[in-house]
GROMACS .gro file of C-alpha atoms in nm:
model
  253
    1MET     CA    1   0.196   3.885  -2.250
    2LYS     CA    2   0.440   3.591  -2.262
    3GLN     CA    3   0.397   3.530  -1.887
    4ILE     CA    4   0.017   3.535  -1.921
    5THR     CA    5   0.036   3.291  -2.213
    6THR     CA    6   0.264   3.056  -2.018
    7PHE     CA    7   0.037   3.068  -1.715
    8ALA     CA    8  -0.269   2.995  -1.929
    9PHE     CA    9  -0.090   2.700  -2.089
   10CYS     CA   10  -0.003   2.556  -1.747
   11ILE     CA   11  -0.366   2.584  -1.636
   12PHE     CA   12  -0.479   2.416  -1.957
   13LEU     CA   13  -0.220   2.139  -1.914
   14ALA     CA   14  -0.325   2.073  -1.554
   15HIS     CA   15  -0.690   2.064  -1.657
   16SER     CA   16  -0.609   1.822  -1.938
   17ILE     CA   17  -0.420   1.589  -1.702
   18PHE     CA   18  -0.706   1.577  -1.451
   19ALA     CA   19  -0.960   1.540  -1.731
   20GLN     CA   20  -0.784   1.218  -1.833
   21GLN     CA   21  -0.833   1.068  -1.489
   22ARG     CA   22  -1.103   0.805  -1.451
   23THR     CA   23  -1.372   0.774  -1.186
   24MET     CA   24  -1.413   0.496  -0.930
   25GLU     CA   25  -1.729   0.388  -1.111
   26ALA     CA   26  -1.541   0.361  -1.441
   27VAL     CA   27  -1.273   0.131  -1.294
   28PHE     CA   28  -1.498  -0.074  -1.060
   29PRO     CA   29  -1.853  -0.049  -1.201
   30ARG     CA   30  -2.001  -0.362  -1.045
   31LEU     CA   31  -1.900  -0.361  -0.680
   32PRO     CA   32  -2.123  -0.573  -0.453
   33GLN     CA   33  -2.318  -0.380  -0.191
   34GLU     CA   34  -2.116  -0.537   0.092
   35VAL     CA   35  -1.799  -0.391  -0.060
   36ILE     CA   36  -1.956  -0.048  -0.114
   37SER     CA   37  -2.090  -0.039   0.244
   38GLN     CA   38  -1.754  -0.128   0.394
   39ILE     CA   39  -1.570   0.125   0.178
   40GLU     CA   40  -1.816   0.400   0.275
   41LYS     CA   41  -1.770   0.314   0.643
   42ASP     CA   42  -1.396   0.245   0.672
   43LYS     CA   43  -1.244   0.329   0.329
   44ILE     CA   44  -1.105  -0.026   0.340
   45TYR     CA   45  -1.258  -0.353   0.223
   46LEU     CA   46  -1.082  -0.681   0.306
   47ASN     CA   47  -1.199  -1.011   0.159
   48MET     CA   48  -1.020  -1.253   0.393
   49ASN     CA   49  -1.109  -1.555   0.179
   50ALA     CA   50  -1.005  -1.451  -0.171
   51LYS     CA   51  -0.917  -1.813  -0.251
   52SER     CA   52  -1.291  -1.875  -0.279
   53GLY     CA   53  -1.343  -1.589  -0.524
   54PHE     CA   54  -1.290  -1.218  -0.576
   55LYS     CA   55  -1.547  -0.960  -0.466
   56ALA     CA   56  -1.415  -0.653  -0.649
   57ARG     CA   57  -1.383  -0.695  -1.024
   58SER     CA   58  -1.258  -0.420  -1.247
   59ALA     CA   59  -1.432  -0.316  -1.569
   60ASP     CA   60  -1.355  -0.503  -1.887
   61GLY     CA   61  -1.067  -0.320  -2.053
   62ALA     CA   62  -0.977  -0.126  -1.735
   63GLY     CA   63  -0.616  -0.231  -1.789
   64LEU     CA   64  -0.521  -0.340  -1.438
   65PRO     CA   65  -0.218  -0.569  -1.403
   66SER     CA   66  -0.235  -0.928  -1.282
   67LEU     CA   67  -0.217  -0.894  -0.902
   68PHE     CA   68  -0.308  -1.236  -0.762
   69PRO     CA   69  -0.008  -1.402  -0.590
   70ALA     CA   70   0.165  -1.635  -0.833
   71GLY     CA   71   0.293  -1.975  -0.721
   72GLY     CA   72   0.347  -2.098  -0.370
   73SER     CA   73   0.101  -2.233  -0.118
   74PHE     CA   74  -0.034  -1.926   0.062
   75LYS     CA   75  -0.215  -1.991   0.389
   76TYR     CA   76  -0.402  -1.662   0.351
   77ILE     CA   77  -0.487  -1.462   0.041
   78ILE     CA   78  -0.666  -1.137   0.118
   79GLU     CA   79  -0.828  -0.922  -0.149
   80THR     CA   80  -0.800  -0.554  -0.064
   81LEU     CA   81  -0.978  -0.245  -0.194
   82ILE     CA   82  -0.892   0.094  -0.045
   83TYR     CA   83  -1.054   0.418  -0.155
   84ILE     CA   84  -0.924   0.756  -0.040
   85PRO     CA   85  -1.159   1.042  -0.143
   86GLU     CA   86  -0.943   1.297   0.043
   87ALA     CA   87  -0.673   1.241  -0.218
   88LYS     CA   88  -0.866   1.360  -0.524
   89ASN     CA   89  -0.689   1.563  -0.796
   90LYS     CA   90  -0.355   1.396  -0.727
   91THR     CA   91  -0.106   1.264  -0.980
   92VAL     CA   92   0.097   0.944  -1.008
   93THR     CA   93   0.401   1.141  -0.890
   94ASP     CA   94   0.212   1.265  -0.582
   95ILE     CA   95   0.136   0.905  -0.489
   96TYR     CA   96   0.494   0.798  -0.556
   97ASN     CA   97   0.628   1.070  -0.326
   98ALA     CA   98   0.381   0.977  -0.051
   99LEU     CA   99   0.478   0.609  -0.066
  100LYS     CA  100   0.846   0.677  -0.006
  101ASP     CA  101   0.809   0.911   0.291
  102LEU     CA  102   0.896   0.640   0.545
  103ASP     CA  103   1.004   0.884   0.814
  104SER     CA  104   0.642   0.992   0.870
  105LEU     CA  105   0.536   0.626   0.915
  106ARG     CA  106   0.733   0.602   1.238
  107GLY     CA  107   0.528   0.632   1.556
  108ARG     CA  108   0.182   0.605   1.400
  109THR     CA  109  -0.059   0.434   1.633
  110TYR     CA  110  -0.351   0.193   1.639
  111TYR     CA  111  -0.593   0.121   1.921
  112SER     CA  112  -0.513  -0.200   2.109
  113GLU     CA  113  -0.824  -0.370   2.246
  114SER     CA  114  -0.616  -0.587   2.478
  115ARG     CA  115  -0.423  -0.292   2.625
  116LYS     CA  116  -0.709  -0.040   2.597
  117LYS     CA  117  -0.484   0.233   2.461
  118ASN     CA  118  -0.313   0.356   2.144
  119ILE     CA  119   0.007   0.171   2.057
  120ALA     CA  120   0.274   0.272   1.806
  121LEU     CA  121   0.273   0.016   1.525
  122PHE     CA  122   0.619   0.099   1.391
  123SER     CA  123   0.874   0.241   1.634
  124ASP     CA  124   1.115   0.297   1.345
  125ALA     CA  125   1.095   0.302   0.966
  126PHE     CA  126   1.368   0.383   0.716
  127ARG     CA  127   1.527   0.291   0.385
  128ILE     CA  128   1.837   0.072   0.371
  129VAL     CA  129   2.096   0.029   0.097
  130SER     CA  130   2.004  -0.324  -0.018
  131ASP     CA  131   1.914  -0.675   0.095
  132LYS     CA  132   2.284  -0.728   0.171
  133ASN     CA  133   2.370  -0.389   0.319
  134PHE     CA  134   2.142  -0.272   0.603
  135ARG     CA  135   2.297   0.072   0.637
  136LYS     CA  136   2.032   0.336   0.703
  137LEU     CA  137   1.959   0.585   0.427
  138PRO     CA  138   1.771   0.915   0.455
  139ASP     CA  139   1.432   0.945   0.288
  140ASN     CA  140   1.450   1.050  -0.075
  141MET     CA  141   1.355   1.408  -0.148
  142PRO     CA  142   1.025   1.452  -0.338
  143VAL     CA  143   1.060   1.436  -0.715
  144THR     CA  144   0.876   1.626  -0.986
  145LYS     CA  145   0.845   1.318  -1.209
  146MET     CA  146   0.813   0.957  -1.103
  147PRO     CA  147   1.074   0.722  -1.253
  148ASP     CA  148   0.947   0.439  -1.473
  149ASN     CA  149   1.051   0.178  -1.215
  150GLU     CA  150   1.245   0.146  -0.894
  151ILE     CA  151   1.354  -0.112  -0.637
  152ARG     CA  152   1.379   0.003  -0.276
  153TYR     CA  153   1.468  -0.169   0.050
  154MET     CA  154   1.345  -0.082   0.397
  155ARG     CA  155   1.350  -0.180   0.762
  156LEU     CA  156   1.036  -0.141   0.971
  157THR     CA  157   1.060  -0.203   1.345
  158ASP     CA  158   0.720  -0.355   1.416
  159ASN     CA  159   0.563  -0.342   1.763
  160ASN     CA  160   0.481  -0.714   1.746
  161PHE     CA  161   0.730  -0.861   1.499
  162GLY     CA  162   1.049  -0.666   1.571
  163ASN     CA  163   1.279  -0.565   1.286
  164CYS     CA  164   1.122  -0.659   0.951
  165TYR     CA  165   1.308  -0.623   0.623
  166TYR     CA  166   1.125  -0.562   0.296
  167ARG     CA  167   1.196  -0.527  -0.075
  168ALA     CA  168   0.957  -0.309  -0.275
  169TYR     CA  169   0.925  -0.283  -0.650
  170VAL     CA  170   0.750   0.024  -0.787
  171GLN     CA  171   0.667   0.083  -1.152
  172LYS     CA  172   0.438   0.288  -1.370
  173TYR     CA  173   0.151   0.083  -1.506
  174GLY     CA  174  -0.127   0.212  -1.728
  175TYR     CA  175  -0.304   0.498  -1.552
  176GLY     CA  176  -0.131   0.434  -1.222
  177ILE     CA  177   0.137   0.250  -1.026
  178GLN     CA  178   0.202  -0.114  -0.951
  179PHE     CA  179   0.352  -0.157  -0.603
  180SER     CA  180   0.483  -0.496  -0.493
  181LEU     CA  181   0.639  -0.573  -0.156
  182THR     CA  182   0.783  -0.886   0.004
  183ASN     CA  183   1.001  -0.972   0.303
  184PHE     CA  184   1.358  -1.079   0.231
  185LYS     CA  185   1.425  -1.197   0.589
  186THR     CA  186   1.221  -1.423   0.814
  187ILE     CA  187   0.956  -1.245   1.024
  188ASP     CA  188   0.954  -1.359   1.387
  189PHE     CA  189   0.707  -1.325   1.672
  190ILE     CA  190   0.882  -1.333   2.012
  191PHE     CA  191   1.172  -1.524   1.853
  192ILE     CA  192   0.935  -1.771   1.685
  193PRO     CA  193   0.970  -1.768   1.303
  194VAL     CA  194   0.623  -1.727   1.156
  195ILE     CA  195   0.683  -1.605   0.798
  196LYS     CA  196   0.986  -1.721   0.601
  197ASN     CA  197   1.172  -1.523   0.333
  198ASP     CA  198   0.933  -1.410   0.058
  199GLY     CA  199   0.643  -1.552   0.261
  200LEU     CA  200   0.460  -1.218   0.261
  201SER     CA  201   0.342  -1.088  -0.076
  202ILE     CA  202   0.168  -0.752  -0.113
  203ASN     CA  203   0.076  -0.653  -0.467
  204TYR     CA  204  -0.123  -0.334  -0.530
  205TYR     CA  205  -0.237  -0.134  -0.827
  206ILE     CA  206  -0.280   0.233  -0.730
  207GLU     CA  207  -0.453   0.489  -0.948
  208PRO     CA  208  -0.528   0.859  -0.900
  209LEU     CA  209  -0.892   0.918  -0.992
  210GLN     CA  210  -1.104   1.228  -1.043
  211ASP     CA  211  -1.275   1.157  -0.711
  212GLY     CA  212  -0.988   1.014  -0.502
  213VAL     CA  213  -0.719   0.747  -0.507
  214VAL     CA  214  -0.792   0.374  -0.528
  215PHE     CA  215  -0.571   0.085  -0.414
  216TYR     CA  216  -0.660  -0.264  -0.531
  217GLY     CA  217  -0.468  -0.585  -0.483
  218PHE     CA  218  -0.388  -0.891  -0.279
  219ILE     CA  219  -0.197  -0.975   0.036
  220GLY     CA  220  -0.060  -1.329   0.040
  221VAL     CA  221   0.080  -1.492   0.354
  222HIS     CA  222   0.275  -1.816   0.328
  223ALA     CA  223   0.315  -1.886   0.700
  224ALA     CA  224   0.414  -2.162   0.938
  225SER     CA  225   0.135  -2.412   1.014
  226TYR     CA  226   0.120  -2.299   1.376
  227ILE     CA  227   0.076  -1.927   1.299
  228ASP     CA  228  -0.290  -1.925   1.406
  229ASN     CA  229  -0.182  -2.033   1.755
  230VAL     CA  230   0.064  -1.744   1.772
  231VAL     CA  231  -0.089  -1.449   1.585
  232ASP     CA  232  -0.442  -1.335   1.498
  233VAL     CA  233  -0.355  -1.285   1.130
  234PRO     CA  234  -0.678  -1.110   1.018
  235SER     CA  235  -0.652  -0.862   1.307
  236ALA     CA  236  -0.281  -0.804   1.244
  237ILE     CA  237  -0.344  -0.731   0.876
  238LEU     CA  238  -0.637  -0.499   0.946
  239LYS     CA  239  -0.434  -0.292   1.195
  240ARG     CA  240  -0.143  -0.252   0.956
  241VAL     CA  241  -0.356  -0.170   0.653
  242GLY     CA  242  -0.543   0.088   0.863
  243VAL     CA  243  -0.226   0.259   0.984
  244ILE     CA  244  -0.066   0.258   0.639
  245ASN     CA  245  -0.388   0.385   0.480
  246GLN     CA  246  -0.394   0.686   0.713
  247TRP     CA  247  -0.023   0.745   0.647
  248ILE     CA  248  -0.095   0.764   0.274
  249ILE     CA  249  -0.398   0.992   0.326
  250ASP     CA  250  -0.187   1.233   0.530
  251GLY     CA  251   0.091   1.222   0.273
  252LEU     CA  252  -0.150   1.312  -0.007
  253LYS     CA  253  -0.328   1.599   0.169
   0.00000   0.00000   0.00000
């Protein structure tokens, strides 16, 4: 009888947790049709000119953090909305575990129009000790409860930009997670410095919903004045967001 009672309590607890989750409509009730159409098609909406105004506005009282890049003169500010319906009925801890599984990011591909074939975006991806100690660390084992906050460091070997070093800050926020990432070393393209330290700012709010998982935030790029002559920034961002989006989907299945 005790085992049956315990089992019933666990089922009730799980139901209560999922019942507390919000819907996409509750968090973003007034999305423009262009945003809805792009989300339905690609699961990703990118507003490449967020300086001129936001396209996705959350509901009054939705409780999202301030995500717009603070300070600095950013050449690009991109508003991003990602919706992953495959990841419904997930928890904050599920998302946290998926975001730190860097080993499975290695080798993921995108289709290169110029080369007419699939190319690995990141040939290597792993955690490192700190921004002063680049010693490789193994991926953390999955946890049963997400910590309140965490700083992590990583090295991603990018197909176009070589070794890139990032600092990520992860914390619980409201119904979800705030995830912020920046580079702590200059990002080069064929030995040409294009993004200086802290010149890339990615700031997301991620929430598990009843009907999927939503990512909302901004990507800020404070780049050298000649970057447009070196890199197609919108294309580079779209490729990386697409690969990372699929990595998260797979990690949450």
